[in-house]
């Protein structure tokens, strides 16, 4: 089994899971401060329901992919390439949006969650349902983004990606528990900054794969219909001429190339279109990401507030 395929899923799940753990921790702290600990059960129900819903969506979509994969239809290879490209594209869009949203909203996340809890508690009999809905949506949002990424990586092997997802979820849960109950000191801003850089590179690599799937889909469609739909001749159908061949220097089938491929989308063969889109992605999304980071003024009391508010 190729364990390197588990690494990007681990990073994604760790970051998404820890973000959800922060929301859950803030909710529990607010309930404790308001002396509404009887509503803890609604938090547990919300977390459980969010995880179950995410896993259910993953199994349903995964079942569809498996069904198509075993279909005897001559169009199966074409459909597989189209679905891989679409799932990958949606994952790129959602993960990029999440990365930028998190960096722009990080400072106000705690106050927004506290405001939502205050509103829920003011509804008396509906307070439990309000807490449940808040936690459920937070967990489901992070879970759905992780599911999309896993589906976009389905050609890397289900077992490896599943192991990476489980390991990331367990690690995120442990970090959340240690932060809110163990009293450890963790620079949350630095954690998300580092994980955000990893995520930026991982999503950029995923985008390279998405372009390749679109290219292969158009190539297959041209062969099946007998009509040439390619933009380029004597090169890649959509991506233009090949500009890199590292098969003899740094193969993506052997270490360390296979690790670079899993984490950052390295390919031993790279085409002009892939290079251009990859650099544009890093420049535009990366520029916005670092601008959002630079606009945030570190608050030395933020970490203390998060931890002591659970006491």
mmCIF file of C-alpha atoms in Angstrom:
data_model
loop_
_atom_site.group_PDB
_atom_site.id
_atom_site.type_symbol
_atom_site.label_atom_id
_atom_site.label_comp_id
_atom_site.label_asym_id
_atom_site.label_seq_id
_atom_site.Cartn_x
_atom_site.Cartn_y
_atom_site.Cartn_z
ATOM 1 C CA UNK A 1 0.000 0.000 0.000
ATOM 2 C CA UNK A 2 1.191 3.495 -0.847
ATOM 3 C CA UNK A 3 1.138 5.291 2.516
ATOM 4 C CA UNK A 4 2.347 8.533 0.917
ATOM 5 C CA UNK A 5 -1.193 8.970 -0.433
ATOM 6 C CA UNK A 6 -2.401 9.236 3.168
ATOM 7 C CA UNK A 7 -0.292 12.323 3.945
ATOM 8 C CA UNK A 8 -2.271 15.042 2.113
ATOM 9 C CA UNK A 9 -5.530 13.633 3.477
ATOM 10 C CA UNK A 10 -4.010 13.669 6.963
ATOM 11 C CA UNK A 11 -3.035 17.336 6.624
ATOM 12 C CA UNK A 12 -6.471 18.320 5.303
ATOM 13 C CA UNK A 13 -8.349 16.370 7.986
ATOM 14 C CA UNK A 14 -6.079 17.655 10.751
ATOM 15 C CA UNK A 15 -6.688 21.264 9.788
ATOM 16 C CA UNK A 16 -10.413 20.878 9.145
ATOM 17 C CA UNK A 17 -10.901 18.773 12.240
ATOM 18 C CA UNK A 18 -9.020 21.192 14.472
ATOM 19 C CA UNK A 19 -11.087 24.086 13.170
ATOM 20 C CA UNK A 20 -14.255 22.172 14.061
ATOM 21 C CA UNK A 21 -12.736 21.309 17.455
ATOM 22 C CA UNK A 22 -12.179 25.017 18.122
ATOM 23 C CA UNK A 23 -15.842 25.770 17.452
ATOM 24 C CA UNK A 24 -16.969 22.901 19.678
ATOM 25 C CA UNK A 25 -14.582 24.004 22.425
ATOM 26 C CA UNK A 26 -15.840 27.583 22.308
ATOM 27 C CA UNK A 27 -19.443 26.348 22.470
ATOM 28 C CA UNK A 28 -18.682 24.193 25.522
ATOM 29 C CA UNK A 29 -16.870 27.112 27.180
ATOM 30 C CA UNK A 30 -19.846 29.428 26.588
ATOM 31 C CA UNK A 31 -22.300 26.897 27.982
ATOM 32 C CA UNK A 32 -20.102 26.377 31.038
ATOM 33 C CA UNK A 33 -19.830 30.126 31.596
ATOM 34 C CA UNK A 34 -23.617 30.498 31.275
ATOM 35 C CA UNK A 35 -24.114 27.561 33.673
ATOM 36 C CA UNK A 36 -26.000 25.634 31.016
ATOM 37 C CA UNK A 37 -23.989 22.428 31.206
ATOM 38 C CA UNK A 38 -27.168 20.388 30.748
ATOM 39 C CA UNK A 39 -26.940 21.383 27.089
ATOM 40 C CA UNK A 40 -23.651 19.518 26.653
ATOM 41 C CA UNK A 41 -25.614 16.555 25.355
ATOM 42 C CA UNK A 42 -26.806 18.682 22.432
ATOM 43 C CA UNK A 43 -23.186 19.459 21.578
ATOM 44 C CA UNK A 44 -22.358 15.743 21.570
ATOM 45 C CA UNK A 45 -25.396 15.060 19.402
ATOM 46 C CA UNK A 46 -24.370 17.808 16.978
ATOM 47 C CA UNK A 47 -20.814 16.453 16.661
ATOM 48 C CA UNK A 48 -22.084 12.893 16.185
ATOM 49 C CA UNK A 49 -24.696 13.911 13.620
ATOM 50 C CA UNK A 50 -22.168 16.011 11.679
ATOM 51 C CA UNK A 51 -19.678 13.138 11.504
ATOM 52 C CA UNK A 52 -22.361 10.609 10.528
ATOM 53 C CA UNK A 53 -23.725 12.928 7.827
ATOM 54 C CA UNK A 54 -20.231 13.531 6.393
ATOM 55 C CA UNK A 55 -19.399 9.815 6.355
ATOM 56 C CA UNK A 56 -22.783 9.018 4.791
ATOM 57 C CA UNK A 57 -22.210 11.529 2.000
ATOM 58 C CA UNK A 58 -18.765 10.078 1.447
ATOM 59 C CA UNK A 59 -20.085 6.511 1.204
ATOM 60 C CA UNK A 60 -22.892 7.525 -1.156
ATOM 61 C CA UNK A 61 -20.629 9.403 -3.536
ATOM 62 C CA UNK A 62 -17.939 6.750 -3.193
ATOM 63 C CA UNK A 63 -20.481 4.059 -4.017
ATOM 64 C CA UNK A 64 -21.425 5.927 -7.172
ATOM 65 C CA UNK A 65 -17.777 6.119 -8.197
ATOM 66 C CA UNK A 66 -17.249 2.429 -7.495
ATOM 67 C CA UNK A 67 -20.362 1.562 -9.498
ATOM 68 C CA UNK A 68 -19.127 3.553 -12.465
ATOM 69 C CA UNK A 69 -15.656 2.063 -12.102
ATOM 70 C CA UNK A 70 -17.052 -1.472 -12.511
ATOM 71 C CA UNK A 71 -19.497 -0.595 -15.269
ATOM 72 C CA UNK A 72 -18.978 -2.501 -18.565
ATOM 73 C CA UNK A 73 -19.978 0.547 -20.595
ATOM 74 C CA UNK A 74 -17.406 1.660 -23.190
ATOM 75 C CA UNK A 75 -17.880 5.199 -21.877
ATOM 76 C CA UNK A 76 -16.697 4.246 -18.377
ATOM 77 C CA UNK A 77 -13.129 5.604 -18.820
ATOM 78 C CA UNK A 78 -14.500 8.913 -20.113
ATOM 79 C CA UNK A 79 -17.020 9.230 -17.275
ATOM 80 C CA UNK A 80 -14.318 8.430 -14.710
ATOM 81 C CA UNK A 81 -12.077 11.189 -16.034
ATOM 82 C CA UNK A 82 -14.923 13.711 -16.083
ATOM 83 C CA UNK A 83 -16.000 12.866 -12.526
ATOM 84 C CA UNK A 84 -12.410 12.970 -11.269
ATOM 85 C CA UNK A 85 -11.981 16.396 -12.863
ATOM 86 C CA UNK A 86 -15.284 17.722 -11.482
ATOM 87 C CA UNK A 87 -14.746 16.419 -7.944
ATOM 88 C CA UNK A 88 -11.249 17.815 -7.993
ATOM 89 C CA UNK A 89 -12.392 21.198 -9.273
ATOM 90 C CA UNK A 90 -15.100 21.495 -6.603
ATOM 91 C CA UNK A 91 -12.560 20.474 -3.941
ATOM 92 C CA UNK A 92 -10.106 23.115 -5.188
ATOM 93 C CA UNK A 93 -12.790 25.828 -5.084
ATOM 94 C CA UNK A 94 -14.133 24.908 -1.632
ATOM 95 C CA UNK A 95 -10.742 24.405 0.007
ATOM 96 C CA UNK A 96 -9.431 27.662 -1.470
ATOM 97 C CA UNK A 97 -12.507 29.508 -0.255
ATOM 98 C CA UNK A 98 -12.177 27.935 3.184
ATOM 99 C CA UNK A 99 -8.506 28.904 3.381
ATOM 100 C CA UNK A 100 -9.200 32.544 2.530
ATOM 101 C CA UNK A 101 -12.340 32.736 4.671
ATOM 102 C CA UNK A 102 -10.580 31.322 7.703
ATOM 103 C CA UNK A 103 -7.721 33.803 7.505
ATOM 104 C CA UNK A 104 -10.085 36.756 7.068
ATOM 105 C CA UNK A 105 -12.529 35.675 9.788
ATOM 106 C CA UNK A 106 -10.124 34.177 12.331
ATOM 107 C CA UNK A 107 -10.189 37.163 14.673
ATOM 108 C CA UNK A 108 -13.991 37.307 14.805
ATOM 109 C CA UNK A 109 -14.706 33.549 14.935
ATOM 110 C CA UNK A 110 -14.796 33.367 18.732
ATOM 111 C CA UNK A 111 -17.127 36.369 19.079
ATOM 112 C CA UNK A 112 -19.397 35.081 16.297
ATOM 113 C CA UNK A 113 -19.743 31.658 17.939
ATOM 114 C CA UNK A 114 -20.365 33.273 21.327
ATOM 115 C CA UNK A 115 -23.012 35.503 19.761
ATOM 116 C CA UNK A 116 -24.736 32.512 18.186
ATOM 117 C CA UNK A 117 -24.749 30.674 21.533
ATOM 118 C CA UNK A 118 -26.145 33.737 23.323
ATOM 119 C CA UNK A 119 -28.944 33.906 20.763
ATOM 120 C CA UNK A 120 -29.667 30.193 21.143
ATOM 121 C CA UNK A 121 -29.781 30.411 24.954
ATOM 122 C CA UNK A 122 -32.230 33.307 24.779
ATOM 123 C CA UNK A 123 -34.737 31.054 23.023
ATOM 124 C CA UNK A 124 -35.323 29.016 26.187
ATOM 125 C CA UNK A 125 -36.983 25.772 25.044
ATOM 126 C CA UNK A 126 -35.283 25.924 21.644
ATOM 127 C CA UNK A 127 -31.813 26.493 23.113
ATOM 128 C CA UNK A 128 -30.775 22.853 22.790
ATOM 129 C CA UNK A 129 -31.808 22.683 19.162
ATOM 130 C CA UNK A 130 -29.981 25.925 18.443
ATOM 131 C CA UNK A 131 -26.772 24.592 19.989
ATOM 132 C CA UNK A 132 -27.193 21.321 18.084
ATOM 133 C CA UNK A 133 -27.663 23.118 14.763
ATOM 134 C CA UNK A 134 -24.626 25.355 15.302
ATOM 135 C CA UNK A 135 -22.323 22.431 16.098
ATOM 136 C CA UNK A 136 -23.832 20.192 13.409
ATOM 137 C CA UNK A 137 -23.269 22.769 10.660
ATOM 138 C CA UNK A 138 -19.699 23.468 11.836
ATOM 139 C CA UNK A 139 -18.757 19.771 11.817
ATOM 140 C CA UNK A 140 -20.629 18.993 8.587
ATOM 141 C CA UNK A 141 -18.969 21.892 6.748
ATOM 142 C CA UNK A 142 -15.477 20.722 7.645
ATOM 143 C CA UNK A 143 -16.411 17.093 7.040
ATOM 144 C CA UNK A 144 -17.895 17.783 3.620
ATOM 145 C CA UNK A 145 -14.777 19.644 2.484
ATOM 146 C CA UNK A 146 -12.674 16.682 3.611
ATOM 147 C CA UNK A 147 -14.961 14.229 1.802
ATOM 148 C CA UNK A 148 -14.629 16.213 -1.421
ATOM 149 C CA UNK A 149 -10.849 16.148 -1.167
ATOM 150 C CA UNK A 150 -10.832 12.393 -0.536
ATOM 151 C CA UNK A 151 -13.112 11.809 -3.527
ATOM 152 C CA UNK A 152 -10.818 13.937 -5.669
ATOM 153 C CA UNK A 153 -7.973 11.642 -4.596
ATOM 154 C CA UNK A 154 -9.825 8.368 -5.186
ATOM 155 C CA UNK A 155 -7.373 7.262 -7.854
ATOM 156 C CA UNK A 156 -4.636 7.265 -5.182
ATOM 157 C CA UNK A 157 -6.242 4.332 -3.328
ATOM 158 C CA UNK A 158 -9.126 4.210 -0.869
ATOM 159 C CA UNK A 159 -7.282 2.495 1.978
ATOM 160 C CA UNK A 160 -4.440 4.990 2.182
ATOM 161 C CA UNK A 161 -6.713 8.043 2.028
ATOM 162 C CA UNK A 162 -9.045 6.529 4.640
ATOM 163 C CA UNK A 163 -6.131 5.881 7.002
ATOM 164 C CA UNK A 164 -4.937 9.452 6.503
ATOM 165 C CA UNK A 165 -8.408 10.831 7.226
ATOM 166 C CA UNK A 166 -8.839 8.778 10.401
ATOM 167 C CA UNK A 167 -5.356 9.690 11.648
ATOM 168 C CA UNK A 168 -5.995 13.381 10.977
ATOM 169 C CA UNK A 169 -9.366 13.308 12.733
ATOM 170 C CA UNK A 170 -7.913 11.568 15.798
ATOM 171 C CA UNK A 171 -4.989 14.018 15.935
ATOM 172 C CA UNK A 172 -7.336 17.018 15.646
ATOM 173 C CA UNK A 173 -9.525 15.629 18.433
ATOM 174 C CA UNK A 174 -6.511 15.077 20.699
ATOM 175 C CA UNK A 175 -5.260 18.617 20.047
ATOM 176 C CA UNK A 176 -8.688 20.029 20.815
ATOM 177 C CA UNK A 177 -8.969 18.087 24.074
ATOM 178 C CA UNK A 178 -5.461 19.043 25.199
ATOM 179 C CA UNK A 179 -6.097 22.690 24.343
ATOM 180 C CA UNK A 180 -9.416 23.089 26.133
ATOM 181 C CA UNK A 181 -9.162 20.498 28.888
ATOM 182 C CA UNK A 182 -5.463 19.862 29.306
ATOM 183 C CA UNK A 183 -4.488 23.514 29.603
ATOM 184 C CA UNK A 184 -1.654 23.266 27.082
ATOM 185 C CA UNK A 185 -0.398 26.417 25.397
ATOM 186 C CA UNK A 186 -0.729 26.368 21.636
ATOM 187 C CA UNK A 187 -0.098 29.242 19.277
ATOM 188 C CA UNK A 188 -3.281 28.755 17.249
ATOM 189 C CA UNK A 189 -2.452 31.554 14.818
ATOM 190 C CA UNK A 190 0.925 29.987 13.990
ATOM 191 C CA UNK A 191 -0.670 26.539 13.677
ATOM 192 C CA UNK A 192 -3.206 27.720 11.122
ATOM 193 C CA UNK A 193 -0.570 29.762 9.305
ATOM 194 C CA UNK A 194 1.673 26.715 8.814
ATOM 195 C CA UNK A 195 -1.223 24.423 7.956
ATOM 196 C CA UNK A 196 -2.539 27.071 5.568
ATOM 197 C CA UNK A 197 0.741 27.109 3.629
ATOM 198 C CA UNK A 198 0.649 23.317 3.375
ATOM 199 C CA UNK A 199 -2.974 23.484 2.270
ATOM 200 C CA UNK A 200 -2.168 26.089 -0.385
ATOM 201 C CA UNK A 201 0.497 23.839 -1.902
ATOM 202 C CA UNK A 202 -1.658 20.708 -1.639
ATOM 203 C CA UNK A 203 -4.593 22.379 -3.381
ATOM 204 C CA UNK A 204 -2.232 23.702 -6.052
ATOM 205 C CA UNK A 205 -1.036 20.164 -6.643
ATOM 206 C CA UNK A 206 -4.628 18.952 -6.771
ATOM 207 C CA UNK A 207 -5.287 21.557 -9.460
ATOM 208 C CA UNK A 208 -2.497 20.094 -11.587
ATOM 209 C CA UNK A 209 -4.232 16.724 -11.399
ATOM 210 C CA UNK A 210 -7.585 18.282 -12.270
ATOM 211 C CA UNK A 211 -6.131 19.751 -15.462
ATOM 212 C CA UNK A 212 -4.695 16.366 -16.397
ATOM 213 C CA UNK A 213 -8.100 14.693 -15.922
ATOM 214 C CA UNK A 214 -9.772 17.313 -18.149
ATOM 215 C CA UNK A 215 -7.054 16.786 -20.743
ATOM 216 C CA UNK A 216 -7.526 13.008 -20.723
ATOM 217 C CA UNK A 217 -11.324 13.390 -20.875
ATOM 218 C CA UNK A 218 -11.140 15.539 -24.009
ATOM 219 C CA UNK A 219 -8.615 13.161 -25.554
ATOM 220 C CA UNK A 220 -10.879 10.152 -24.897
ATOM 221 C CA UNK A 221 -13.921 12.032 -26.200
ATOM 222 C CA UNK A 222 -12.062 12.880 -29.418
ATOM 223 C CA UNK A 223 -11.095 9.245 -29.918
ATOM 224 C CA UNK A 224 -14.612 7.968 -29.245
ATOM 225 C CA UNK A 225 -16.390 10.449 -31.508
ATOM 226 C CA UNK A 226 -13.741 10.602 -34.223
ATOM 227 C CA UNK A 227 -13.755 14.391 -33.999
ATOM 228 C CA UNK A 228 -10.639 16.207 -32.889
ATOM 229 C CA UNK A 229 -11.485 18.506 -29.965
ATOM 230 C CA UNK A 230 -7.894 19.199 -28.987
ATOM 231 C CA UNK A 231 -6.476 22.691 -28.848
ATOM 232 C CA UNK A 232 -2.923 21.543 -29.544
ATOM 233 C CA UNK A 233 -1.486 19.042 -31.972
ATOM 234 C CA UNK A 234 1.549 16.796 -31.438
ATOM 235 C CA UNK A 235 1.441 17.576 -27.688
ATOM 236 C CA UNK A 236 -1.000 17.401 -24.805
ATOM 237 C CA UNK A 237 -4.572 17.866 -26.002
ATOM 238 C CA UNK A 238 -5.408 20.881 -23.807
ATOM 239 C CA UNK A 239 -2.211 21.584 -21.888
ATOM 240 C CA UNK A 240 0.201 22.373 -24.694
ATOM 241 C CA UNK A 241 3.811 21.224 -25.033
ATOM 242 C CA UNK A 242 5.654 19.271 -22.368
ATOM 243 C CA UNK A 243 8.168 21.412 -20.494
ATOM 244 C CA UNK A 244 9.497 18.962 -17.902
ATOM 245 C CA UNK A 245 10.408 15.284 -17.912
ATOM 246 C CA UNK A 246 11.875 14.167 -14.620
ATOM 247 C CA UNK A 247 11.287 10.448 -15.038
ATOM 248 C CA UNK A 248 15.029 9.778 -15.051
ATOM 249 C CA UNK A 249 15.884 12.365 -12.379
ATOM 250 C CA UNK A 250 12.971 12.470 -9.937
ATOM 251 C CA UNK A 251 10.363 9.849 -10.745
ATOM 252 C CA UNK A 252 6.930 10.264 -9.140
ATOM 253 C CA UNK A 253 6.785 6.476 -8.782
ATOM 254 C CA UNK A 254 9.671 6.316 -6.279
ATOM 255 C CA UNK A 255 10.693 8.125 -3.104
ATOM 256 C CA UNK A 256 11.029 11.098 -2.725
ATOM 257 C CA UNK A 257 9.104 11.922 -5.900
ATOM 258 C CA UNK A 258 6.123 9.843 -4.801
ATOM 259 C CA UNK A 259 5.991 11.836 -1.553
ATOM 260 C CA UNK A 260 6.175 15.153 -3.403
ATOM 261 C CA UNK A 261 3.389 13.964 -5.695
ATOM 262 C CA UNK A 262 1.145 13.026 -2.788
ATOM 263 C CA UNK A 263 1.707 16.257 -0.869
ATOM 264 C CA UNK A 264 2.224 18.899 -3.530
ATOM 265 C CA UNK A 265 1.035 17.370 -6.791
ATOM 266 C CA UNK A 266 4.505 16.928 -8.286
ATOM 267 C CA UNK A 267 4.470 15.252 -11.685
ATOM 268 C CA UNK A 268 7.453 13.751 -13.464
ATOM 269 C CA UNK A 269 5.904 15.084 -16.667
ATOM 270 C CA UNK A 270 4.657 18.659 -16.668
ATOM 271 C CA UNK A 271 2.976 20.590 -19.450
ATOM 272 C CA UNK A 272 2.942 24.299 -20.150
ATOM 273 C CA UNK A 273 -0.742 24.749 -19.315
ATOM 274 C CA UNK A 274 -0.306 23.045 -15.944
ATOM 275 C CA UNK A 275 2.671 25.217 -15.055
ATOM 276 C CA UNK A 276 0.866 28.438 -16.003
ATOM 277 C CA UNK A 277 -2.315 27.619 -14.084
ATOM 278 C CA UNK A 278 -0.336 26.395 -11.061
ATOM 279 C CA UNK A 279 1.720 29.578 -10.863
ATOM 280 C CA UNK A 280 -1.373 31.747 -11.361
ATOM 281 C CA UNK A 281 -3.132 29.883 -8.566
ATOM 282 C CA UNK A 282 -0.244 30.280 -6.142
ATOM 283 C CA UNK A 283 0.166 33.943 -7.062
ATOM 284 C CA UNK A 284 -3.505 34.943 -6.763
ATOM 285 C CA UNK A 285 -4.729 32.764 -3.888
ATOM 286 C CA UNK A 286 -1.361 32.903 -2.140
ATOM 287 C CA UNK A 287 -1.224 36.686 -2.398
ATOM 288 C CA UNK A 288 -4.698 37.072 -0.894
ATOM 289 C CA UNK A 289 -3.864 34.538 1.824
ATOM 290 C CA UNK A 290 -0.693 36.310 2.938
ATOM 291 C CA UNK A 291 -2.398 39.701 2.707
ATOM 292 C CA UNK A 292 -5.076 38.428 5.081
ATOM 293 C CA UNK A 293 -2.386 37.137 7.416
ATOM 294 C CA UNK A 294 -0.471 40.416 7.398
ATOM 295 C CA UNK A 295 -3.655 42.381 8.115
ATOM 296 C CA UNK A 296 -4.167 40.452 11.335
ATOM 297 C CA UNK A 297 -2.491 41.952 14.382
ATOM 298 C CA UNK A 298 -1.450 39.220 16.804
ATOM 299 C CA UNK A 299 -3.159 39.489 20.160
ATOM 300 C CA UNK A 300 -1.033 37.950 22.935
ATOM 301 C CA UNK A 301 -4.142 37.512 25.083
ATOM 302 C CA UNK A 302 -6.079 35.512 22.471
ATOM 303 C CA UNK A 303 -4.509 32.193 23.399
ATOM 304 C CA UNK A 304 -5.044 32.803 27.104
ATOM 305 C CA UNK A 305 -8.666 33.769 26.561
ATOM 306 C CA UNK A 306 -9.450 30.621 24.622
ATOM 307 C CA UNK A 307 -7.925 28.332 27.236
ATOM 308 C CA UNK A 308 -9.076 29.987 30.452
ATOM 309 C CA UNK A 309 -12.614 30.506 29.169
ATOM 310 C CA UNK A 310 -13.203 26.746 29.482
ATOM 311 C CA UNK A 311 -12.391 26.684 33.137
#
